[in-house]
Coordinates of C-alpha atoms and ligand atoms in Angstrom, one line a residue:
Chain V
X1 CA 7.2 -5.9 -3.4
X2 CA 3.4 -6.5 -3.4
X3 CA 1.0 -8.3 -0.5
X4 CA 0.7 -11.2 -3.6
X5 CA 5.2 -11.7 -3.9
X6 CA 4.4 -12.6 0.3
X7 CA 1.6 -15.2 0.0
X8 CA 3.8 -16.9 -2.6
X9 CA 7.1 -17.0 -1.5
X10 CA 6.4 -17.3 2.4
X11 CA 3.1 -20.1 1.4
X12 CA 0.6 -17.8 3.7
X13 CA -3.1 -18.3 3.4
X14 CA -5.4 -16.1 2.0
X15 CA -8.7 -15.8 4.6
X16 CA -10.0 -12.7 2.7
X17 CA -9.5 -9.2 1.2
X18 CA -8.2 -10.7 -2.1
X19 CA -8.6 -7.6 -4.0
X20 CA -5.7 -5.7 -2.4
X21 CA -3.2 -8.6 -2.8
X22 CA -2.1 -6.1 -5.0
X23 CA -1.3 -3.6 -2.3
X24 CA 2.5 -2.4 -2.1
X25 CA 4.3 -3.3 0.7
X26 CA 7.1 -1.0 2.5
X27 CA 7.9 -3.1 5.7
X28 CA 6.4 -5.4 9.0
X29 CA 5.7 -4.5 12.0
X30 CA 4.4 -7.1 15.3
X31 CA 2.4 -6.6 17.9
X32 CA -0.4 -7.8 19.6
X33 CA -0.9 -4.3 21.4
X34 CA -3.7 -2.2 19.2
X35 CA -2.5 1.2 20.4
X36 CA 1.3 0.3 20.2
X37 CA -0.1 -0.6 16.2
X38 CA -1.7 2.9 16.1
X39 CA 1.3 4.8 17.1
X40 CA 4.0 3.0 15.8
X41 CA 2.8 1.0 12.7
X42 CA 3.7 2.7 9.6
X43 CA 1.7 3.1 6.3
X44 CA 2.3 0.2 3.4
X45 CA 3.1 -1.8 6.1
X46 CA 2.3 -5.8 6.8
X47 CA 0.7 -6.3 10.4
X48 CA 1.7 -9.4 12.1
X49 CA -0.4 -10.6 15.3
X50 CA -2.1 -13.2 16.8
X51 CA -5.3 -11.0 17.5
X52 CA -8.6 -11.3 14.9
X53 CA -11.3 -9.4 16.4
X54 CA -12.9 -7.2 13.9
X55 CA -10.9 -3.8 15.6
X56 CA -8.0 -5.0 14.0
X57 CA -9.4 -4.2 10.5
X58 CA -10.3 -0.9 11.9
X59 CA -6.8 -0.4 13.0
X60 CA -5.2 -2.0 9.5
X61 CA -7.4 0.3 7.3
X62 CA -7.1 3.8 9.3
X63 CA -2.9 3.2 9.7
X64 CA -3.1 2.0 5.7
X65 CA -1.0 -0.9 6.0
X66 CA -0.9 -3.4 2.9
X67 CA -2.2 -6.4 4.6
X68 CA -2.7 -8.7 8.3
X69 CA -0.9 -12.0 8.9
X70 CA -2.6 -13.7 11.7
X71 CA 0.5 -15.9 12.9
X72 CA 0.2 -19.6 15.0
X73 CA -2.6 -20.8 13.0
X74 CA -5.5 -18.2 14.2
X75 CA -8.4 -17.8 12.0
X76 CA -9.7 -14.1 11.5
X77 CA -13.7 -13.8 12.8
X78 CA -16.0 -13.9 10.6
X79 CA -16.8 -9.8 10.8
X80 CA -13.0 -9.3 10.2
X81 CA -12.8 -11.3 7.3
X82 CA -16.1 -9.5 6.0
X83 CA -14.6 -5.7 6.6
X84 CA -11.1 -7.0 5.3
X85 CA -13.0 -8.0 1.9
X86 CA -14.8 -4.3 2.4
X87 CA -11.6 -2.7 2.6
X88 CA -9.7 -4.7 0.2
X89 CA -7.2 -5.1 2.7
X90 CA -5.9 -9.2 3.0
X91 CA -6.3 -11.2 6.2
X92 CA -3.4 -13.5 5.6
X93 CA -2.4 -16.8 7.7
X94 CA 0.2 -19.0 8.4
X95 CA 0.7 -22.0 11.2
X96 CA 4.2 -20.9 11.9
X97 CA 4.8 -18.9 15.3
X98 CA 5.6 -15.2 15.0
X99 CA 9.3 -15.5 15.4
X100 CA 9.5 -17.9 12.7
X101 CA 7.3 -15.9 10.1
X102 CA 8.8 -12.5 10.5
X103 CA 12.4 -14.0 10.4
X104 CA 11.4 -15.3 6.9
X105 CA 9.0 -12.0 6.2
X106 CA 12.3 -9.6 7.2
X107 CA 14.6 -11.7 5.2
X108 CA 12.3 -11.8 2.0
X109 CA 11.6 -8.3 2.4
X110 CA 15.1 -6.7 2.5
X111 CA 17.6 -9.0 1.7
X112 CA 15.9 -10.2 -1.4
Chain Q
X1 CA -12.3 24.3 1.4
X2 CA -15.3 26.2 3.2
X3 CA -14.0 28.4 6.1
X4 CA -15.3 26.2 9.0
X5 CA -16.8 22.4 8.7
X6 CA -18.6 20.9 12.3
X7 CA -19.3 17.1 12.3
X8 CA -20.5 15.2 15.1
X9 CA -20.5 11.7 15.6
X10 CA -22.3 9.6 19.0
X11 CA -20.1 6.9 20.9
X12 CA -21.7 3.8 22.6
X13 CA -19.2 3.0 25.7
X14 CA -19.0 -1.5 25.7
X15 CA -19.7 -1.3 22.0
X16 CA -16.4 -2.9 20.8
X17 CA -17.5 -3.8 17.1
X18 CA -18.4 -0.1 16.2
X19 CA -14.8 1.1 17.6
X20 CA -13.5 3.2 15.3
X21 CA -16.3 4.1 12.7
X22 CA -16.0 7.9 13.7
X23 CA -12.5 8.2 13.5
X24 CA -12.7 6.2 9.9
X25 CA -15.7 9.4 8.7
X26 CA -13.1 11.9 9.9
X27 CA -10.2 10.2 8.4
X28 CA -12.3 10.3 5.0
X29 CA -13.4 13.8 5.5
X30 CA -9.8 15.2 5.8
X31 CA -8.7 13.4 2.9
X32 CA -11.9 14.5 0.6
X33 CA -10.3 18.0 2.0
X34 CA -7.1 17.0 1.0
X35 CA -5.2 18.2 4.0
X36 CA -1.7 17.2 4.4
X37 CA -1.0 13.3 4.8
X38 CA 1.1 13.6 7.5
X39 CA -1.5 15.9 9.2
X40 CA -4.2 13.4 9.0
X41 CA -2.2 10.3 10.0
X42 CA -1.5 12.1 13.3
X43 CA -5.5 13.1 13.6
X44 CA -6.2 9.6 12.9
X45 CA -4.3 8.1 16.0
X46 CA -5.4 10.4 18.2
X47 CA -9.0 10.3 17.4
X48 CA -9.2 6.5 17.4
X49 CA -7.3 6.2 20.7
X50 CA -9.8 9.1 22.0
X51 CA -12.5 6.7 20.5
X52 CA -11.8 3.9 21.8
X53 CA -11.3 5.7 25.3
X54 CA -14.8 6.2 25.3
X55 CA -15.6 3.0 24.4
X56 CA -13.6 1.1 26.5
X57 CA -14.0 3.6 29.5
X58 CA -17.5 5.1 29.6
X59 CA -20.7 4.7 29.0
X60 CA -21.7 7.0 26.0
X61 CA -20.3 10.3 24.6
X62 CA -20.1 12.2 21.3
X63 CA -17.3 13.5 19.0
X64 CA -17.3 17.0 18.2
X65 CA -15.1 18.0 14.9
X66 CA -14.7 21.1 13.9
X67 CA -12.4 22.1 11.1
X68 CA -11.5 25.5 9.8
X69 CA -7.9 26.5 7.4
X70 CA -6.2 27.4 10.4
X71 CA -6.7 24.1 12.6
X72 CA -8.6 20.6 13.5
X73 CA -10.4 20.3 16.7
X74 CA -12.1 17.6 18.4
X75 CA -13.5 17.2 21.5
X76 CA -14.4 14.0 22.7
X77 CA -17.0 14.1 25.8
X78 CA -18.3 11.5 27.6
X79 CA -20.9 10.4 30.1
X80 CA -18.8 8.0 32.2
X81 CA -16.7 7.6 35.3
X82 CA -14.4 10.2 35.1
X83 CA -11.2 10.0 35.5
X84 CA -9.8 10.6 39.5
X85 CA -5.8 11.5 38.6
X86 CA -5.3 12.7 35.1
X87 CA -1.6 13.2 35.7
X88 CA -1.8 9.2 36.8
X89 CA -3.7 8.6 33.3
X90 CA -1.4 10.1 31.2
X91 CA 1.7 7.9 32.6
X92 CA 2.6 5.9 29.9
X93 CA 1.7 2.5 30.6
X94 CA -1.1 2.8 33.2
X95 CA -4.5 1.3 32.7
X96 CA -8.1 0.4 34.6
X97 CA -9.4 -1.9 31.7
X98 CA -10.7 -4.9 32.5
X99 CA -8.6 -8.3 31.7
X100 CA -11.4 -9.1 29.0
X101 CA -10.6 -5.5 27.2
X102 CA -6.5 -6.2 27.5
X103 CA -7.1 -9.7 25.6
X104 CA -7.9 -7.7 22.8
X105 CA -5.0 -6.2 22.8
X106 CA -6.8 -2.5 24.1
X107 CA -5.7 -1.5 27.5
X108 CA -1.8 -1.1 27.0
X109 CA -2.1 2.1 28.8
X110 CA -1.0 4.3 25.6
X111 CA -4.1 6.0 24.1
X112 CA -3.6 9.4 25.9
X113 CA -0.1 9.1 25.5
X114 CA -0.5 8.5 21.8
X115 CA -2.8 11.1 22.0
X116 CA -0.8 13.8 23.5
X117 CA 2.4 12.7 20.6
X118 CA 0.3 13.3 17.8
X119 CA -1.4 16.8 18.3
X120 CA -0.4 20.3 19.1
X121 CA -2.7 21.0 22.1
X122 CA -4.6 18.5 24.6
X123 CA -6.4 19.0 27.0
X124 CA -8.1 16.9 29.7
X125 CA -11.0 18.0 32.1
X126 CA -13.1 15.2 34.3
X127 CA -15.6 15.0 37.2
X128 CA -15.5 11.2 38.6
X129 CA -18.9 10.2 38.6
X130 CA -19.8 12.2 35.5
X131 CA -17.5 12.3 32.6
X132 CA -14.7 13.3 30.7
X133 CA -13.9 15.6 28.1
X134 CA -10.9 15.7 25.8
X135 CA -9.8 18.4 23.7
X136 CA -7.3 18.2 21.2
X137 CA -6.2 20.3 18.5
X138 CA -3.8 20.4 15.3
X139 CA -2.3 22.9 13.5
X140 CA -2.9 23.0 9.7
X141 CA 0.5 23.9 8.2
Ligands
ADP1 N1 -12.9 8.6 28.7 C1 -12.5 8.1 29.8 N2 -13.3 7.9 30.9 C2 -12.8 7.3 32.0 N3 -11.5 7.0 32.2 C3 -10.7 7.1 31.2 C4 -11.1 7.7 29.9 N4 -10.0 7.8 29.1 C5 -9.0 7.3 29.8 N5 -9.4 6.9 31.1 C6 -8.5 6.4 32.1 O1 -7.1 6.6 31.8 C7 -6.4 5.4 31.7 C8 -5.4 5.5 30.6 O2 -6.0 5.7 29.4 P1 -5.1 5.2 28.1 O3 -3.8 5.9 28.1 O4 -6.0 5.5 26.9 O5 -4.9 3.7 28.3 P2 -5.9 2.4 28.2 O6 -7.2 2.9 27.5 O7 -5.2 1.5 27.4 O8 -6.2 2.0 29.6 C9 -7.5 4.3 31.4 O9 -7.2 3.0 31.8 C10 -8.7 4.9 32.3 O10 -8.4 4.6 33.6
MG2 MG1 -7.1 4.0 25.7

């Protein structure tokens, strides 16, 4: 399943990094916790938080994972969405609370 | 690869949107060297969480690399406050930063312990009032 099969079939917003909508995905993790992200998030893997600072792109790009969804509406800073586009790593969006989104993210993602 | 590579890369303690830049040039360095994936994904968390230490801890420091076939090093020193009980640091869970640093979701108390997981030697020496230095190391298979 790529980042691009997840914007579609769960309606998330693309904020930036466009060019790696192409990204494989292998799984989710969620957490608003940076270093619980660092040593438990996996490679290939969507990041689910309500954090969108600019270290969260650090964090996204040095772990690999395939792309950020920023859950409850929040809106990446600007200096995320500009090192997401660097990276080619998508800052993704939806107004559904995190419960709701990874229910639908878990369910498309391994029982599809 | 040569016999032995040193990089060193300056820290600015408070300066949030820089956090992580080193640990991103070593991160590309080991891969350029084309050590083992595993290898670097385990350097990669503990050099960011040693990073960000400085960052969110002290004042200013420098990160010392140093890379032969046998092993990765880096030592992380800092001009800073020190740390008083490093048993008490490394509990998992235990943190100093301030409320402003933990709304960013830093501060979880789980950068040493991250740090200690993911390397094969660590080693912690402090003098409150001065600084801190951190040592780690990982074996090349
Ligand atoms: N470089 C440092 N200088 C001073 N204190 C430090 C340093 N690194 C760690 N500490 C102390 O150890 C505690 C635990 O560190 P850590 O496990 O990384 O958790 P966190 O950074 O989330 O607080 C810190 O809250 C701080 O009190
Ligand atoms: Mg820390």
């Amino acid at each position: 399943m790529k980042v691009t099969d997840i914007v579609k079939a769960l309606d998330l917003k693309v904020f930036s990094g466009e060019g790696g909508l192409d990204r494989d995905v292998s799984g989710g993790y969620v957490s608003d916790l940076l270093s619980d992200v660092m040593g438990n998030a996996d490679t290939g893997q969507v990041w689910l938080t309500l954090q969108t600072h600019k270290n969260v792109m650090a964090i996204a790009s040095l772990k690999d994972l395939a792309a950020v969804i920023l859950v409850g509406g929040h809106k990446p800073d600007e200096n995320t969405a500009m090192q997401s586009n660097e990276e080619d790593i998508p800052v993704l969006g939806t107004n559904l609370p995190a419960f709701d989104i990874c229910g639908k993210l878990y369910e498309l993602i391994y029982n599809t | 690869m040569a016999e032995r590579m040193q990089f060193e890369y300056n820290v600015d303690g408070g300066n949030f949107t820089r956090a992580g830049y080193a640990s991103s040039e070593i991160k590309k360095i080991l891969k350029k060297l084309n050590v083992d994936l595993a290898v670097i994904k385990r350097t990669v968390v503990a050099s960011y969480e040693g990073e960000v230490n400085i960052v969110a801890h002290a004042y200013s420091g420098t990160i010392y690399v140093d890379i032969d076939t046998e092993r990765i090093r880096i030592r992380l020193q800092d001009e800073g406050p020190g740390i008083p009980d490093i048993d008490k640091a490394m509990e998992e869970g235990f943190s100093t930063a301030s409320s402003q640093v933990r709304e960013m979701g830093f501060g979880a108390g789980m950068g040493l312990p991250n740090m200690k997981k993911n390397t094969d030697r660590m080693e912690i020496t402090s003098e409150v009032g001065k600084g801190t230095t951190v040592e780690i190391e990982i074996v090349l298979k």
